[in-house]
CSV table of C-alpha atoms and ligand atoms in Angstrom, one decimal:
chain,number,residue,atom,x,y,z
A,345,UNK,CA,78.7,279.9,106.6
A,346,UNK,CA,76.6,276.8,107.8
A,347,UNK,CA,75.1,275.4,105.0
A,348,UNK,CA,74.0,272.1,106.4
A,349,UNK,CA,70.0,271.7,106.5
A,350,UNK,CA,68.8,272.1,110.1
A,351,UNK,CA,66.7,268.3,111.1
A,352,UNK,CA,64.0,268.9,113.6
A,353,UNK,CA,63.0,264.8,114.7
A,354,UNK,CA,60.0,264.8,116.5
A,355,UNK,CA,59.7,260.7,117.8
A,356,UNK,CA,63.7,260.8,118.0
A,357,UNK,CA,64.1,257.8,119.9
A,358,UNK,CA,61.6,255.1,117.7
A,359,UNK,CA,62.5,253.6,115.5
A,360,UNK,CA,61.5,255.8,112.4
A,361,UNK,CA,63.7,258.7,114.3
A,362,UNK,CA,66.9,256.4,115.1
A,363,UNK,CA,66.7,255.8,111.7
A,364,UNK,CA,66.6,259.2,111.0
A,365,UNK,CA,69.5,260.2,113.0
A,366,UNK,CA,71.6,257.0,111.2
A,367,UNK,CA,71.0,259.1,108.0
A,368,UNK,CA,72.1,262.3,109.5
A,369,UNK,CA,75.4,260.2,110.8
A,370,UNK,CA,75.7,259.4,107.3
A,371,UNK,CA,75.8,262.9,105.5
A,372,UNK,CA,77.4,264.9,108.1
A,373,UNK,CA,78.6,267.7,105.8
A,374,UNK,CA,74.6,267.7,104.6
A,375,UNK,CA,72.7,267.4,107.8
A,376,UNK,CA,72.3,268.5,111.4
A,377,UNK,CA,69.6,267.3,114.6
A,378,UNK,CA,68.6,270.6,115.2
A,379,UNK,CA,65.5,269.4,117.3
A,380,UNK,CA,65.0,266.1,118.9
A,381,UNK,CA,61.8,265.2,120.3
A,382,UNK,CA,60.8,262.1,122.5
A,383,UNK,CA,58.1,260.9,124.6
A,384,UNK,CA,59.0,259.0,127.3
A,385,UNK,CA,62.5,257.6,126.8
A,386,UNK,CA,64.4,259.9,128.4
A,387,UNK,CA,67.6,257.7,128.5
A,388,UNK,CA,67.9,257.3,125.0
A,389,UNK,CA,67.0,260.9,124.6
A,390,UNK,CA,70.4,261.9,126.9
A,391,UNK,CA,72.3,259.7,124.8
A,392,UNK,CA,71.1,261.1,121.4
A,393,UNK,CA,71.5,265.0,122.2
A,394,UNK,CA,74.9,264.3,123.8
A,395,UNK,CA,76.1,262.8,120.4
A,396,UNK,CA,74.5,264.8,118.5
A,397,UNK,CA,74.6,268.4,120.0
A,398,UNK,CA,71.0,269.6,118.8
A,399,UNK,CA,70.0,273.0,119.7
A,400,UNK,CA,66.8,271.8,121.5
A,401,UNK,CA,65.1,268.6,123.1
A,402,UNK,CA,61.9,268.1,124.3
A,403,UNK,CA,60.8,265.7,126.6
A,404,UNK,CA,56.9,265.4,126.2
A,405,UNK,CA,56.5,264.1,129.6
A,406,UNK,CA,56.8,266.4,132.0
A,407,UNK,CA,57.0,264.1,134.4
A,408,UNK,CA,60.9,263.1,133.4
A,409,UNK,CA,61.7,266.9,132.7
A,410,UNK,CA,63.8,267.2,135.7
A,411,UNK,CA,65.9,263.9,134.7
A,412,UNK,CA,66.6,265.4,131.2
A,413,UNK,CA,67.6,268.8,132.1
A,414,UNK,CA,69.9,267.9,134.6
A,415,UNK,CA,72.0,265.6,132.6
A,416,UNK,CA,72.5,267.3,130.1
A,417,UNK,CA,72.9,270.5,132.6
A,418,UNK,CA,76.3,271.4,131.0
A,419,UNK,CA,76.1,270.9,127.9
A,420,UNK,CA,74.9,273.9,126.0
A,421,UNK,CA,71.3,272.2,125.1
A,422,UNK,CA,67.9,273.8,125.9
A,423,UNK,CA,65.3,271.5,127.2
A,424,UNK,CA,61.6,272.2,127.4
A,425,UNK,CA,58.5,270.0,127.9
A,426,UNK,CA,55.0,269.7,127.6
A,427,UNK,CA,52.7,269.7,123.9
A,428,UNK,CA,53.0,273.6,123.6
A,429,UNK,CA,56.7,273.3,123.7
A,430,UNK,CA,56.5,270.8,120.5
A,431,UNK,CA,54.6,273.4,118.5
A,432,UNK,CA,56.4,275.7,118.9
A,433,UNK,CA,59.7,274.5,118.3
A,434,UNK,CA,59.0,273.2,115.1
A,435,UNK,CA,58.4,276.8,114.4
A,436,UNK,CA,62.0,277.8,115.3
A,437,UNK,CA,63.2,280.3,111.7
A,438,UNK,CA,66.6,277.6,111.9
A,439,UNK,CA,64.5,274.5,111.2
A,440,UNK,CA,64.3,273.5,107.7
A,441,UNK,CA,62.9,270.1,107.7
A,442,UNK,CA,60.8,268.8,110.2
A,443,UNK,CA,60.5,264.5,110.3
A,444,UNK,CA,57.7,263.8,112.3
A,445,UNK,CA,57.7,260.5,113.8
A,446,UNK,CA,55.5,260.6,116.9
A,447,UNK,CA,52.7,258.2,117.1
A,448,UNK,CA,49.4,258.4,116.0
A,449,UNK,CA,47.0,261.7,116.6
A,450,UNK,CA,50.2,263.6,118.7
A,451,UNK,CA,51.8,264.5,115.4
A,452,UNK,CA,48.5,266.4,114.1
A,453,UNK,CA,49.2,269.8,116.1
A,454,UNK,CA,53.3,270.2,115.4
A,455,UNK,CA,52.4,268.9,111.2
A,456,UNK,CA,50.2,272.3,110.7
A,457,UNK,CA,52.8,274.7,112.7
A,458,UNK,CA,55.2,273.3,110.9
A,459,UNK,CA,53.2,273.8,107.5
A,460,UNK,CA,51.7,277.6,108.7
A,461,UNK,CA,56.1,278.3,108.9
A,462,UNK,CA,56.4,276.8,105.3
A,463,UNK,CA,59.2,274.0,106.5
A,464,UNK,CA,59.5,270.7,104.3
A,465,UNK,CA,57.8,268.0,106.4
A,466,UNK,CA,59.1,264.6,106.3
A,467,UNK,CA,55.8,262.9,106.8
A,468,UNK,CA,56.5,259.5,109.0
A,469,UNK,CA,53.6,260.1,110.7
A,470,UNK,CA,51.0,258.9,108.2
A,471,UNK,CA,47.9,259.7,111.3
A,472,UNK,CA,48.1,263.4,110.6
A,473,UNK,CA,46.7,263.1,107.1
A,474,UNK,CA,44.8,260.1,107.8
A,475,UNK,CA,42.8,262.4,110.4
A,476,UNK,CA,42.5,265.7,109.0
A,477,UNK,CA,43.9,265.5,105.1
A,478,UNK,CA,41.4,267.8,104.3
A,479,UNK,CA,42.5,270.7,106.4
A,480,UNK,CA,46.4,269.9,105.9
A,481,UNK,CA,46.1,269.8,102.2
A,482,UNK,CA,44.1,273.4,102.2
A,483,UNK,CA,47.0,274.8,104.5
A,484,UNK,CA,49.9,273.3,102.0
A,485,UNK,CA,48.0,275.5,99.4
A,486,UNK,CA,48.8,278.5,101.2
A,487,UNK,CA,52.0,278.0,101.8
A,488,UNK,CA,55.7,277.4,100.7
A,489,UNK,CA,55.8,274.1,102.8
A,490,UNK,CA,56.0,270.5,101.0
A,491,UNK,CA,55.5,267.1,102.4
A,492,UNK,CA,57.5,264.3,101.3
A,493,UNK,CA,56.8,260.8,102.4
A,494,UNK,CA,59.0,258.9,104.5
A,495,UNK,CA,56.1,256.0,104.3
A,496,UNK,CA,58.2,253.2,101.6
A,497,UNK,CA,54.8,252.7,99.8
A,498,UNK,CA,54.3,256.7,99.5
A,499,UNK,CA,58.0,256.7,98.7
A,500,UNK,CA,57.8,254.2,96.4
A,501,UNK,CA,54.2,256.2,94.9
A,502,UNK,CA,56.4,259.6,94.8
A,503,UNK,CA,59.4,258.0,92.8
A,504,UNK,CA,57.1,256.1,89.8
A,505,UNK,CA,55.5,259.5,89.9
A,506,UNK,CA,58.8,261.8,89.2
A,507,UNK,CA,58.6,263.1,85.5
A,508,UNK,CA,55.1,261.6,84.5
A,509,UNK,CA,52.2,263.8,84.1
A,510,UNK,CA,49.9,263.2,86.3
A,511,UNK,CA,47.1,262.9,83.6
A,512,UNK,CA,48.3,259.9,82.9
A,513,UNK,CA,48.5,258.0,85.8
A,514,UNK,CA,45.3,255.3,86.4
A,515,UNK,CA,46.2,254.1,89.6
A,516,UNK,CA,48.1,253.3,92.0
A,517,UNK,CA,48.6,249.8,93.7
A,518,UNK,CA,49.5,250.0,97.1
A,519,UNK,CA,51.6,246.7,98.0
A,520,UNK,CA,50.8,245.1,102.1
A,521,UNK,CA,53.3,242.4,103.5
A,522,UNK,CA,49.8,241.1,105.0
A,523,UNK,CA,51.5,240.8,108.7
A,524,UNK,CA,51.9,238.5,110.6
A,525,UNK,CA,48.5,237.1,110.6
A,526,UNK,CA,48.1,236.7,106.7
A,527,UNK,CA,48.4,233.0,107.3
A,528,UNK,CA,46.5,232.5,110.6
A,529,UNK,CA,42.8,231.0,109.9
A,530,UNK,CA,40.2,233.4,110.3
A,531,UNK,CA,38.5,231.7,113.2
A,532,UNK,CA,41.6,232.0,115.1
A,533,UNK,CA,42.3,235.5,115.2
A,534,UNK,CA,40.5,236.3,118.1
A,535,UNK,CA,43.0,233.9,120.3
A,536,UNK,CA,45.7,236.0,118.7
A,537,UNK,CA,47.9,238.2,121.7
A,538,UNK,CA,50.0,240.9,121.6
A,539,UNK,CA,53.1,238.5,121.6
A,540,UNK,CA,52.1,236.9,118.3
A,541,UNK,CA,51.0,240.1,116.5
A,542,UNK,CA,54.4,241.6,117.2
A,543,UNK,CA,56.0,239.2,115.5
A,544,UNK,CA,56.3,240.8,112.1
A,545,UNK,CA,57.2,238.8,109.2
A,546,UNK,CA,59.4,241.7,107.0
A,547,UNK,CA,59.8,245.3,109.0
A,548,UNK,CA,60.9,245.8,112.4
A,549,UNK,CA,58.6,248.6,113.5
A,550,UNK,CA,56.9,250.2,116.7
A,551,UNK,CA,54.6,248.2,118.6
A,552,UNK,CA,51.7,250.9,117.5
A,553,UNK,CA,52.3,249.9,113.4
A,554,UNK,CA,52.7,246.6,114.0
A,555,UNK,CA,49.7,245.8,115.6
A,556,UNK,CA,48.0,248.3,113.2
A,557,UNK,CA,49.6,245.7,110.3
A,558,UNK,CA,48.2,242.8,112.1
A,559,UNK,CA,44.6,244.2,111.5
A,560,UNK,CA,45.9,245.6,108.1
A,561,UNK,CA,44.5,248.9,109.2
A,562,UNK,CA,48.0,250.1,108.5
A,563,UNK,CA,47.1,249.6,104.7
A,564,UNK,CA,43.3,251.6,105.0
A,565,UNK,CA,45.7,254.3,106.4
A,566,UNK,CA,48.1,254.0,104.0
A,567,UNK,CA,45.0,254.2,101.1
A,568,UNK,CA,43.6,257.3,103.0
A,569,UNK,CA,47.2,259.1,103.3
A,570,UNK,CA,48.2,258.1,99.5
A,571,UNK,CA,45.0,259.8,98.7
A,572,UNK,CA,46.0,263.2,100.2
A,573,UNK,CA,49.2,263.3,99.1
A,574,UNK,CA,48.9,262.1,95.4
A,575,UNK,CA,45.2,263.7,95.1
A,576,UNK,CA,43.7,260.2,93.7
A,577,UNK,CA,40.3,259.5,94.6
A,578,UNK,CA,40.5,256.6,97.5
A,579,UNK,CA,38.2,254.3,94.4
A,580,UNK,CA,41.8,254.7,92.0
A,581,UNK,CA,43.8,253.0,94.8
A,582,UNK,CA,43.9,249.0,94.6
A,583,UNK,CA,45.5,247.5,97.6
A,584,UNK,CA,47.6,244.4,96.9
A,585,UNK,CA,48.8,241.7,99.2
A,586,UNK,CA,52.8,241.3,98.2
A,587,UNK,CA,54.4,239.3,101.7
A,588,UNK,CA,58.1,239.7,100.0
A,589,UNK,CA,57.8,243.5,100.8
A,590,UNK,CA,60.2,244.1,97.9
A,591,UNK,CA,57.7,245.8,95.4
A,592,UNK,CA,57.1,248.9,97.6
A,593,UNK,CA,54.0,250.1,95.2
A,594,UNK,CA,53.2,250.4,91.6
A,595,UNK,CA,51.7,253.3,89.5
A,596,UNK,CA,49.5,252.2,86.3
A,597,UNK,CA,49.4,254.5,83.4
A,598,UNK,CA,46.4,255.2,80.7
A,599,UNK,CA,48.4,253.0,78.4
A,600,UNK,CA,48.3,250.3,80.7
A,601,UNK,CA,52.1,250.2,81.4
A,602,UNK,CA,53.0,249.6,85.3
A,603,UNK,CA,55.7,250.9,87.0
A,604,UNK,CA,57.3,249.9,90.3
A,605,UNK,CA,59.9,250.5,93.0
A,606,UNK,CA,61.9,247.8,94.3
A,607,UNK,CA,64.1,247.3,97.3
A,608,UNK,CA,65.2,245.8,100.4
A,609,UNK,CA,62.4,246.7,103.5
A,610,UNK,CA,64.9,248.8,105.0
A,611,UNK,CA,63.6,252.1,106.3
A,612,UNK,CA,66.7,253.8,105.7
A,613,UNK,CA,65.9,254.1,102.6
A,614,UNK,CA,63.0,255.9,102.1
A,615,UNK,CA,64.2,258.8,105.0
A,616,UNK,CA,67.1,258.5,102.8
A,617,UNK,CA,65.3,259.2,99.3
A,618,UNK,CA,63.0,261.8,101.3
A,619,UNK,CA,65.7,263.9,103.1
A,620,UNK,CA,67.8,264.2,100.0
A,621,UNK,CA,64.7,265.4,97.7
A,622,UNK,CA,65.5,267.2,95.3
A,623,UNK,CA,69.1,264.8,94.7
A,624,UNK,CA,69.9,261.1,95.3
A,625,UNK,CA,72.2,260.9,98.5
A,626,UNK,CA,74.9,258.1,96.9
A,627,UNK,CA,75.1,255.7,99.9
A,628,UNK,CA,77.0,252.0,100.3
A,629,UNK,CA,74.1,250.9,101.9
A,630,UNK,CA,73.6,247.0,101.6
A,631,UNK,CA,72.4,246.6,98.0
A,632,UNK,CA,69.2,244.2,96.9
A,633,UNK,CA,70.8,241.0,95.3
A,634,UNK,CA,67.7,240.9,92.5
A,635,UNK,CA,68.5,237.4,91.6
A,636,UNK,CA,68.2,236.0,95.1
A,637,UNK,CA,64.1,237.0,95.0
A,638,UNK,CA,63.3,233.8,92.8
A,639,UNK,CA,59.7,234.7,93.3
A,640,UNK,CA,57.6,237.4,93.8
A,641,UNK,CA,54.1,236.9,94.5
A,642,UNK,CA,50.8,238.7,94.4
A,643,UNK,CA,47.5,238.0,96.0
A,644,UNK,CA,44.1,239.8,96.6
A,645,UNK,CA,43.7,241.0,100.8
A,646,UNK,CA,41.3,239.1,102.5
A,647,UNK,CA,38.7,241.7,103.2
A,648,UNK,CA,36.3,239.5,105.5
A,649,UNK,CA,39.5,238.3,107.4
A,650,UNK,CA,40.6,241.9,107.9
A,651,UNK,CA,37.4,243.8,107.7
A,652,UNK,CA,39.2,247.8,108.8
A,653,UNK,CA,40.5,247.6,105.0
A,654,UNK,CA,36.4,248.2,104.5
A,655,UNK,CA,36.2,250.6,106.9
A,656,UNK,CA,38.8,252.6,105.8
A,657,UNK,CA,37.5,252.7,102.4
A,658,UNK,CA,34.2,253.6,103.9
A,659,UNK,CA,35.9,256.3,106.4
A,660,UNK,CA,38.0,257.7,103.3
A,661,UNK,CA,34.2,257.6,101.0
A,662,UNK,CA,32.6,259.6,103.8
A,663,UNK,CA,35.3,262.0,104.4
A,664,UNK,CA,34.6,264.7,107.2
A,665,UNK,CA,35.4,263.4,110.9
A,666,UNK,CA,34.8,260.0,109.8
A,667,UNK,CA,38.5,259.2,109.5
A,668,UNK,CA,39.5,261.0,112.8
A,669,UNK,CA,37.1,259.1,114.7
A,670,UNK,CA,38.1,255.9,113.0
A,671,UNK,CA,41.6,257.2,113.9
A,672,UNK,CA,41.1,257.6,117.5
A,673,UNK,CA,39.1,255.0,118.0
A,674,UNK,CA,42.0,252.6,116.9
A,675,UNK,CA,44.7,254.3,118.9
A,676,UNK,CA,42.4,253.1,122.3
A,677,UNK,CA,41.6,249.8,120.8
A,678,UNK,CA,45.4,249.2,119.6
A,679,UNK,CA,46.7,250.5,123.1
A,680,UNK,CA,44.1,248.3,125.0
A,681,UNK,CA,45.1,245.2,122.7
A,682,UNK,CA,48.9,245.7,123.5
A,683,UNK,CA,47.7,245.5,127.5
A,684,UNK,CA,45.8,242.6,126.7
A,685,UNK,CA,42.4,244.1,128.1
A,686,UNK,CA,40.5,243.0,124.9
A,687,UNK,CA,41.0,240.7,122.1
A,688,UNK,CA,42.6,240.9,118.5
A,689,UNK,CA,39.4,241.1,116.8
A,690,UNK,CA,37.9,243.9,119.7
A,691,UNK,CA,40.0,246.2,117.6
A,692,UNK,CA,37.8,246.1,114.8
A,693,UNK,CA,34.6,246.2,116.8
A,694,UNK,CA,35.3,248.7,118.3
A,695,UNK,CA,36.4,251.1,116.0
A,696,UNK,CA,33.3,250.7,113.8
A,697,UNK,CA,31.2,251.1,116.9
A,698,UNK,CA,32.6,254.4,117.8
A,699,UNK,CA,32.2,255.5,113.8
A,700,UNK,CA,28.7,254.9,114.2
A,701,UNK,CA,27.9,256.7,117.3
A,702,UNK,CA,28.6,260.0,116.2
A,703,UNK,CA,27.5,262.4,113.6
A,704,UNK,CA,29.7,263.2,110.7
A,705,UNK,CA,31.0,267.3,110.3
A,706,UNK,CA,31.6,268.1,106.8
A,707,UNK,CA,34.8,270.8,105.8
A,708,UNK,CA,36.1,270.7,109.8
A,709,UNK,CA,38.6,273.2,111.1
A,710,UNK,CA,41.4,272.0,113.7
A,711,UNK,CA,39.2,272.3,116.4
A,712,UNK,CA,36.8,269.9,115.1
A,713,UNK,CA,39.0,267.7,114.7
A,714,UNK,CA,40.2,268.2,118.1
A,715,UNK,CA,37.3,267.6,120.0
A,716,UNK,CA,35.9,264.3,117.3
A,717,UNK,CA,39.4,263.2,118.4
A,718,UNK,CA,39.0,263.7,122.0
A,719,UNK,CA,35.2,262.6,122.3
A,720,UNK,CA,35.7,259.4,120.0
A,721,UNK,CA,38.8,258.4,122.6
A,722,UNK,CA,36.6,258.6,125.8
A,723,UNK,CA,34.2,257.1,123.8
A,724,UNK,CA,36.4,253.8,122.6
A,725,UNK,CA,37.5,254.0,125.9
A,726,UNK,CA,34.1,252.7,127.5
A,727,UNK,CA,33.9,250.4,124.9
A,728,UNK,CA,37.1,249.0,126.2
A,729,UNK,CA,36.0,248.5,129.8
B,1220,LIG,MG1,54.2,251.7,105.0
């Protein structure tokens, strides 16, 4: 009997996913790709199914669906395309752990089939509860499927959390690198590119996060998604700037005591601590050398330099749409940014402009958020030209 837990990747080929599948190389006797999902890199995607003989891949874009099927024609693999092929795959009775590592509002749909089938979600894909954390966390009360953070800081959140009560905890302190700009004067950010915003100081991530932790809207995510899954009031979260990125977040207590995960900013890790939930996979991963970190420091974010940290807090106090619209706004702003059609600090404008332009829904269903998603794009999206 097969044992092994069945791995559904959605975002295979970033960098969150080839991470993943280095974990699943790792444990082979625990884990199988069961499911691989990419985008657009079909190349990679060939390479990845034929080492690691999933079931299923999906290429999302239909236009490469010919290319994918026919190389890997003969090897026993099913390949589908196209959004409605996602959510349903994800549904498959095998899969027992979905890691969903698409970016940005894609990974809303395939999240709340994968929740409505009661699989564990390995939540890379911090977007889904950023938009609609309201609906998802109504949907995990109904059924048998958990989340677990693959996110270090929510990783880092879930660990100083294990065997406390949660009556006790004061708040949390979510820990930023500050990017790559926490340095650059103010008044020069809006001569900032692409090129220099890429160039992150600590983690090597996607272009989409990277940019996002230039603007620090990365961290007003990170607030809104630790708010969902810890059920803290977005007030109880203190964001903290920490540019080692060793200290991956701290919990305080009622009595005042702190607690705090440490380690190397390695993302192995945290898909690591998350896939192996309920035990500790033992791993000779590099190990964190504590007495080479003769400092750590601690500082306050800037919130005029970086003003989305505001409107995050203001998009989590609202609640409703306002998130998804703040969301969506960014993904067209980010994506324009990385083209170079508008500047560093556009981002920003833009996705306060859009906030403001429409009308908040209160208690929203998927389809709301749907169509605030799809109407706040088109929206940035003039705003852009
Ligand atoms: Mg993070």
């Amino acid at each position: 009997m097969n044992l092994k837990r069945k791995i559904a990747i959605l975002g295979s080929t970033g960098s969150i996913g080839r991470q993943t599948l280095d974990i699943i190389k790792e444990y082979p006797d625990l884990f199988e790709a069961h499911l691989l999902v990419a985008n657009n890199s079909a190349d990679l995607l060939i390479e990845q199914a034929i080492e690691f003989k999933p079931k299923r891949v999906i290429i999302a874009n239909e236009m490469l669906y010919d290319k994918v099927r026919d190389a890997l024609a003969v090897k026993d693999i099913i390949v589908e395309t196209g959004a409605q092929a996602i959510a349903e795959a994800v549904t498959d009775v095998d899969v027992d752990t979905v890691v969903t590592a698409m970016v940005g509002y894609s990974g809303l749909i395939p999240t709340v089939r994968a929740i409505e089938t009661g699989k564990k979600i390995a939540l890379a894909n911090k977007e889904t509860l950023v938009v609609a954390g309201e609906l998802i966390t109504k949907l995990l009360k109904n059924s048998s499927s958990e989340i677990y953070p693959v996110d270090s800081e929510h990783g880092a959140f879930y660990q100083c959390l294990m065997g406390e009560d949660r009556k006790n905890v004061s708040k949390l302190i979510l820990t930023a690198s500050g990017g790559p700009f926490r340095l650059t004067p103010r008044e020069q950010l809006e001569n900032m590119r692409a090129a220099d915003a890429l160039k992150h100081p600590n983690w090597s991530m996607g272009a989409k996060i990277t940019i996002d932790s230039a603007t620090m809207m990365n961290k007003g995510f990170e607030m809104i998604e630790a708010k969902w899954l810890f059920d803290v009031s977005h007030e109880d979260i203190e964001i903290v700037v920490h540019p080692q990125s060793i200290v991956h977040s701290m919990v305080e207590f009622v009595d005042g005591s702190v607690k705090a995960q440490f380690g190397l900013p390695d993302m192995h890790l945290p898909i690591r601590f998350a896939l192996g939930l309920p035990d500790r996979l033992p791993s000779d991963a590099k190990r964190m050398t504590v007495a080479d970190y003769a400092s750590l420091t601690f500082e306050k974010p800037d919130y005029e330099k970086f003003p989305l940290l505001n409107v995050a807090k203001d998009a989590a106090a609202q609640g409703g749409i306002a998130p998804c619209l703040m969301n969506a706004a960014n993904e067209i702003a980010v994506a324009a940014f990385l083209k170079d059609r508008i500047k560093f600090t556009d981002i920003n404008e833009i996705v306060q402009h859009t906030m403001r332009h429409f009308p908040n829904v209160s208690s929203p269903t998927l389809d709301d958020y749907v169509a605030a998603n799809d109407e706040a794009r088109a929206f940035a999206e003039t705003l852009v030209k």
